[in-house]
Coordinates of C-alpha atoms in Angstrom, one line a residue:
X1 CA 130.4 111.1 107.0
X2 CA 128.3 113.4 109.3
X3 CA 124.3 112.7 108.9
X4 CA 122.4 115.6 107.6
X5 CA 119.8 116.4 110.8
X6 CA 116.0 118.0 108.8
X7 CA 115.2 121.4 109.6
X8 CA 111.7 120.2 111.0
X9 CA 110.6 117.0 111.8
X10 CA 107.7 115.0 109.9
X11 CA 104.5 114.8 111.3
X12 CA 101.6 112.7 110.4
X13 CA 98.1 114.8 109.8
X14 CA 96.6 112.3 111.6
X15 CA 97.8 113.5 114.8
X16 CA 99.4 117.0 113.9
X17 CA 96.6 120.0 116.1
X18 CA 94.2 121.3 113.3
X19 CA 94.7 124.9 112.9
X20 CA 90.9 125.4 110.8
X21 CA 87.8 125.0 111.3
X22 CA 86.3 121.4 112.0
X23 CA 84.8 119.2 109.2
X24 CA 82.5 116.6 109.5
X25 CA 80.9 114.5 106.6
X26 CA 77.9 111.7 107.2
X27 CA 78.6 108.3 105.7
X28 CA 76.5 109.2 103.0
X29 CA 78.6 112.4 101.9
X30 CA 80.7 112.3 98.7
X31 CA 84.2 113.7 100.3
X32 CA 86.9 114.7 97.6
X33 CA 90.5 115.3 99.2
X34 CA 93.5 117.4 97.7
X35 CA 96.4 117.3 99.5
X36 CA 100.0 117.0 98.6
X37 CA 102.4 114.2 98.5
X38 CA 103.5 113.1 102.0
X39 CA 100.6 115.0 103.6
X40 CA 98.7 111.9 105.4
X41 CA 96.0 111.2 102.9
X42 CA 96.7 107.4 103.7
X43 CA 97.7 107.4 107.4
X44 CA 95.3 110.9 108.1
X45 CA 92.4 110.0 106.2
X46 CA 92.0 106.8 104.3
X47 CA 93.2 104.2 106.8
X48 CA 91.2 105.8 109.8
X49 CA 88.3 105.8 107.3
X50 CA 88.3 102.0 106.9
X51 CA 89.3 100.7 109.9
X52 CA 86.3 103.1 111.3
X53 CA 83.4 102.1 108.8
X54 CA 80.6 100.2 110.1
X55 CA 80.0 98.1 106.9
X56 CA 81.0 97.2 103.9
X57 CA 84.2 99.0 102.2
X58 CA 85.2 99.2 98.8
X59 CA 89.1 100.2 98.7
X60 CA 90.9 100.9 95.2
X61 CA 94.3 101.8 95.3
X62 CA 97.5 102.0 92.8
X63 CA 99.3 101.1 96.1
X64 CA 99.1 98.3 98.9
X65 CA 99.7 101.1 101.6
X66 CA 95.8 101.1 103.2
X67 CA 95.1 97.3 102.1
X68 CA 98.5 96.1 104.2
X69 CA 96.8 98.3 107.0
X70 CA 93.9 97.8 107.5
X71 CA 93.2 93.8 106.4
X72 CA 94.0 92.4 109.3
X73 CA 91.9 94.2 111.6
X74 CA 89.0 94.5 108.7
X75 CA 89.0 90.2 108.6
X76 CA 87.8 90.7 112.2
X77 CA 84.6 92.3 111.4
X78 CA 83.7 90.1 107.9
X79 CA 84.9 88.4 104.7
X80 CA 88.2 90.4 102.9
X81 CA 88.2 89.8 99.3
X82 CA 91.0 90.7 97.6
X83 CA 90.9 91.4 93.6
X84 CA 94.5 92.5 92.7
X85 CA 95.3 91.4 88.8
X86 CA 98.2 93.8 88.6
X87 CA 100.2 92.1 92.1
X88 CA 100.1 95.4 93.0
X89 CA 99.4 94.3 97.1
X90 CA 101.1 91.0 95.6
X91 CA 98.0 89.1 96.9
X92 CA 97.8 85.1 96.5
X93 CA 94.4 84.5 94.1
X94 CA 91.8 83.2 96.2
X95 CA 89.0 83.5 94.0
X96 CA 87.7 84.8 90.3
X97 CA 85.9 87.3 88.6
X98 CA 83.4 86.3 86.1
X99 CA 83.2 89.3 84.1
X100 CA 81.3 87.7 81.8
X101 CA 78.5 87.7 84.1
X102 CA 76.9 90.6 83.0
X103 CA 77.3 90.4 79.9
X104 CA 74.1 88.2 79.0
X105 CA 72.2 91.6 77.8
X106 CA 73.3 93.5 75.3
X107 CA 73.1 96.8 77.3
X108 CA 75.3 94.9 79.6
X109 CA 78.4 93.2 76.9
X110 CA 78.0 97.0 75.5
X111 CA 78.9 98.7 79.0
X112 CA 81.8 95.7 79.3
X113 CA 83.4 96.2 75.9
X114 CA 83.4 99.8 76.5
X115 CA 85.2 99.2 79.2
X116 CA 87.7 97.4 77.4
X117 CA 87.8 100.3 74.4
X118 CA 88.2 102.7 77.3
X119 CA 91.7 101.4 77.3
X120 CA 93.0 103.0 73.8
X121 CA 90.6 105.2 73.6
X122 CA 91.1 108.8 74.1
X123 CA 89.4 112.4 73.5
X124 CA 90.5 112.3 70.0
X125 CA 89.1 109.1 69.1
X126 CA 85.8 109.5 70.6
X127 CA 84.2 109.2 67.2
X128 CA 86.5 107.1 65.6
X129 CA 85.1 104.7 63.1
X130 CA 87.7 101.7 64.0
X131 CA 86.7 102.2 67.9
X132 CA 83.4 102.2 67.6
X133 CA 83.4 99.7 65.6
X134 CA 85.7 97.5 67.8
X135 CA 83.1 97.6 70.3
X136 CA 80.1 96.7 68.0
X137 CA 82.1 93.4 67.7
X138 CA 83.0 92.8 71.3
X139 CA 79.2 93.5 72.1
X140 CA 78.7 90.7 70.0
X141 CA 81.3 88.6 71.0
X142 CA 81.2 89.0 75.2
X143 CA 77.1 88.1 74.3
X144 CA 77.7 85.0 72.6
X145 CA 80.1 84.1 74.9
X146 CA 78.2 84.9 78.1
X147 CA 75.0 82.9 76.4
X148 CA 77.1 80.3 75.0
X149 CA 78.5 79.7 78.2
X150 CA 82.3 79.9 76.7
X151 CA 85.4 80.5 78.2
X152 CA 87.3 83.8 77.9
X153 CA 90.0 81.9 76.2
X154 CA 87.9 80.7 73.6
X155 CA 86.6 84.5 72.8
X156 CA 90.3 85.1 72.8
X157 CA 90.5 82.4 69.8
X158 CA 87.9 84.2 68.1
X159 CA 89.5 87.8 68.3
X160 CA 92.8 85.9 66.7
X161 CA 90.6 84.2 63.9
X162 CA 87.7 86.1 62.6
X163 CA 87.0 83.5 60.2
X164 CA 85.6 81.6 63.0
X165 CA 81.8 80.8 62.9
X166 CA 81.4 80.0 66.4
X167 CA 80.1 83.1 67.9
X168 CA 77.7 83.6 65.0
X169 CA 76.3 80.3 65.8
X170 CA 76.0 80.8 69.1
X171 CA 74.1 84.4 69.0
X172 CA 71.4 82.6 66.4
X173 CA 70.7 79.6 69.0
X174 CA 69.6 82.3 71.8
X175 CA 67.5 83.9 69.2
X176 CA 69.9 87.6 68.9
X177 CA 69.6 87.1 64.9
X178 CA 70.1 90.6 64.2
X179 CA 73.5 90.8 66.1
X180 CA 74.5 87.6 64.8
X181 CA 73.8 89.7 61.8
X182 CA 75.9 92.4 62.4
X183 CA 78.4 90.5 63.5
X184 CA 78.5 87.7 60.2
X185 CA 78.6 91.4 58.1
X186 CA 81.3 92.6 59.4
X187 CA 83.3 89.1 59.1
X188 CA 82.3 88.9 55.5
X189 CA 82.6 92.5 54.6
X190 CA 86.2 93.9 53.0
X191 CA 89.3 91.8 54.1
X192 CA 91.0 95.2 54.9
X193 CA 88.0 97.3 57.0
X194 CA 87.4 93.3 59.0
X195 CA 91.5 93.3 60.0
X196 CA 91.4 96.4 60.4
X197 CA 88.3 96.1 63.3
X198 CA 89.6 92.9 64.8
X199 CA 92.8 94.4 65.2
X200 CA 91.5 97.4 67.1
X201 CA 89.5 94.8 69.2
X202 CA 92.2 93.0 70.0
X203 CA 94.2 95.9 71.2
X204 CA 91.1 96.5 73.6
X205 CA 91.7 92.9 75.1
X206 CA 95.3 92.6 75.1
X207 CA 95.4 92.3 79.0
X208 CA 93.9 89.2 78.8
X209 CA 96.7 87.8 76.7
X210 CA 98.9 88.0 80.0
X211 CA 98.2 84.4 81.9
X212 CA 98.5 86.5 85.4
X213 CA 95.5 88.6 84.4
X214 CA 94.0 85.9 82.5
X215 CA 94.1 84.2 85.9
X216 CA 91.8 86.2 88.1
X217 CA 89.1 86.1 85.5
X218 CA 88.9 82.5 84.6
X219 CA 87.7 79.5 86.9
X220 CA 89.7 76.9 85.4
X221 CA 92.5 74.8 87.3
X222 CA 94.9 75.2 84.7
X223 CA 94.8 78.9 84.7
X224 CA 97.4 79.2 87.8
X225 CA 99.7 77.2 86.4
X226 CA 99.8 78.4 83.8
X227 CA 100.5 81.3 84.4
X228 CA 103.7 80.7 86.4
X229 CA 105.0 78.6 83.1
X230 CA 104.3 81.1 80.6
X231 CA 102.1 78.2 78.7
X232 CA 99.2 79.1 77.1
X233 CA 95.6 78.1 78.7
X234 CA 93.8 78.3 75.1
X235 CA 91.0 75.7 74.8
X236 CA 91.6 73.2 71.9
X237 CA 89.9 73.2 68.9
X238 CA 87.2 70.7 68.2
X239 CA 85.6 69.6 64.9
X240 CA 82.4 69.2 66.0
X241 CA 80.3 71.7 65.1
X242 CA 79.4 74.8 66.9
X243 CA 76.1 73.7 68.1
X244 CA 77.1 70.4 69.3
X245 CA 80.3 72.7 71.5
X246 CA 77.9 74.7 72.7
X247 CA 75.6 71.7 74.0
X248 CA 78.3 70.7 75.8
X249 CA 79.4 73.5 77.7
X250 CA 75.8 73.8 78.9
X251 CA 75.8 70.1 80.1
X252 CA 79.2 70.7 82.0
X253 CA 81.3 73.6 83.3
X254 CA 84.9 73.6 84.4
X255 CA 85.1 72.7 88.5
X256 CA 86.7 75.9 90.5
X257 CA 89.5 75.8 92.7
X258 CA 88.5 79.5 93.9
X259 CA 85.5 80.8 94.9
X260 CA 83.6 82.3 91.6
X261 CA 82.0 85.6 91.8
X262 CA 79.0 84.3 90.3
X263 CA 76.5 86.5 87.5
X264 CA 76.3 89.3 88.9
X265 CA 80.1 90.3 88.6
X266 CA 80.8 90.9 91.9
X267 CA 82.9 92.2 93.7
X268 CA 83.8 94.8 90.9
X269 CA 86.8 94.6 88.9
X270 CA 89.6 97.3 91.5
X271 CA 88.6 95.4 94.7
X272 CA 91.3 95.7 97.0
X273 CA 89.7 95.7 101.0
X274 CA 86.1 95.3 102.5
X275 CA 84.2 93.0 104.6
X276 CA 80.9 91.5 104.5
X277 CA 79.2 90.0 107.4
X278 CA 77.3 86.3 106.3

């Protein structure tokens, strides 16, 4: 068999001679870049770009092209955290994302849950009465659970039983009686419209029902291996009452292997490469 030679060699437009005028952008400068496939936006443009910066970086990326680039040289200069849920750069978890940790206003579990609705949510549906409602409820229920001090998995267990008192409780204790409110209406209100919500909200969250995903956003020690078994790392259910859970969680939380992101959510959820000097 003969090998096929190409009719012109690639080149890279990192190094190929520019044949326009120059361009130059500050650091400040909002840069948008259209170029084909197989033009150099990676080797041309975004690798030089963060190998070259001066601080900080914030990479996001549906490949691990840049990120297997550039983090060696970039752990020279300062930390790399790596936030990859989807083992897209098939990163080892090193630390967590507490996502509920701006989520103790309810400007900020409204901007989270819409988030999450942004997921099935479409141009169509902007005004849909199940969506919107679906994120009435997971306001409600990302508050409580960011007051309360609960675990993702036990907001899960609340989306699978709406019967469950617990978030209610816990929105009157911190004083939100009016979205407890909202939130004990739409439990008690017809059987078919309350499926019908909790059904769309748990659509919205059904990334968190995979234990690899489940895994980068909760702190406990259980949450790695579980994932690798397949088990599920839903909390048990106590009798005591809701008040007396919630006591407790406040007296005690789960001990991290990895290094928790803290309240302030960071680094945002699509972190893939950067460096911070300490």
């Amino acid at each position: 068999m003969s090998r096929s030679t190409p009719t012109r060699p690639a080149t890279s437009s990192a190094t190929s001679t520019p044949k326009g005028p120059e361009l130059r952008s500050s650091y400040e400068d909002v840069e948008l870049d259209l170029m084909a496939p197989r033009a150099g936006k990676s080797t041309g443009i975004a690798v030089p770009r963060v190998l070259r910066a001066q601080g900080a970086v914030l990479l996001t990326s549906n490949k691990s092209d840049v990120y297997a680039v550039t983090r060696a040289q970039r752990e020279k200069a300062g930390t790399v955290w790596t936030f990859d849920p989807q083992g897209i750069a098939h990163s080892p978890r090193a630390m967590w994302w507490n996502i509920l940790g701006e989520c103790h206003t309810i400007e900020g579990a409204r901007r989270m849950a819409g988030h999450f609705v942004a997921s099935v949510n479409d141009d169509t549906a902007k005004k849909d009465f199940w969506i919107s409602a679906a994120q009435n409820t997971l306001t409600a229920l990302f508050l409580a659970a960011a007051r309360g001090r609960a675990p993702l998995t036990e907001l899960l267990a609340w989306l699978a039983d709406p019967a469950d008192r617990t978030p209610v409780d816990l929105l009157r204790e911190v004083g939100l009686i009016a979205m407890a409110e909202q939130l004990q209406g739409t439990v008690r209100g017809a059987v078919e419209t309350r499926d019908g919500i909790y059904e769309t909200a748990r659509q919205t969250a059904s990334c968190l029902l995979d234990p690899e995903i489940l895994a980068w956003v909760t702190p406990t020690r259980t949450s790695r291996s579980s994932a690798r078994t397949g088990t599920s790392s839903a909390p048990t259910r106590s009798t005591s009452s809701p008040r007396t859970a919630a006591a407790r969680r406040r007296a005690s939380s789960p001990a991290s292997p990895t290094r928790p992101c803290g309240r302030v959510s960071w680094p945002p959820s699509g972190w893939a490469a950067g460096s911070t000097r300490r």
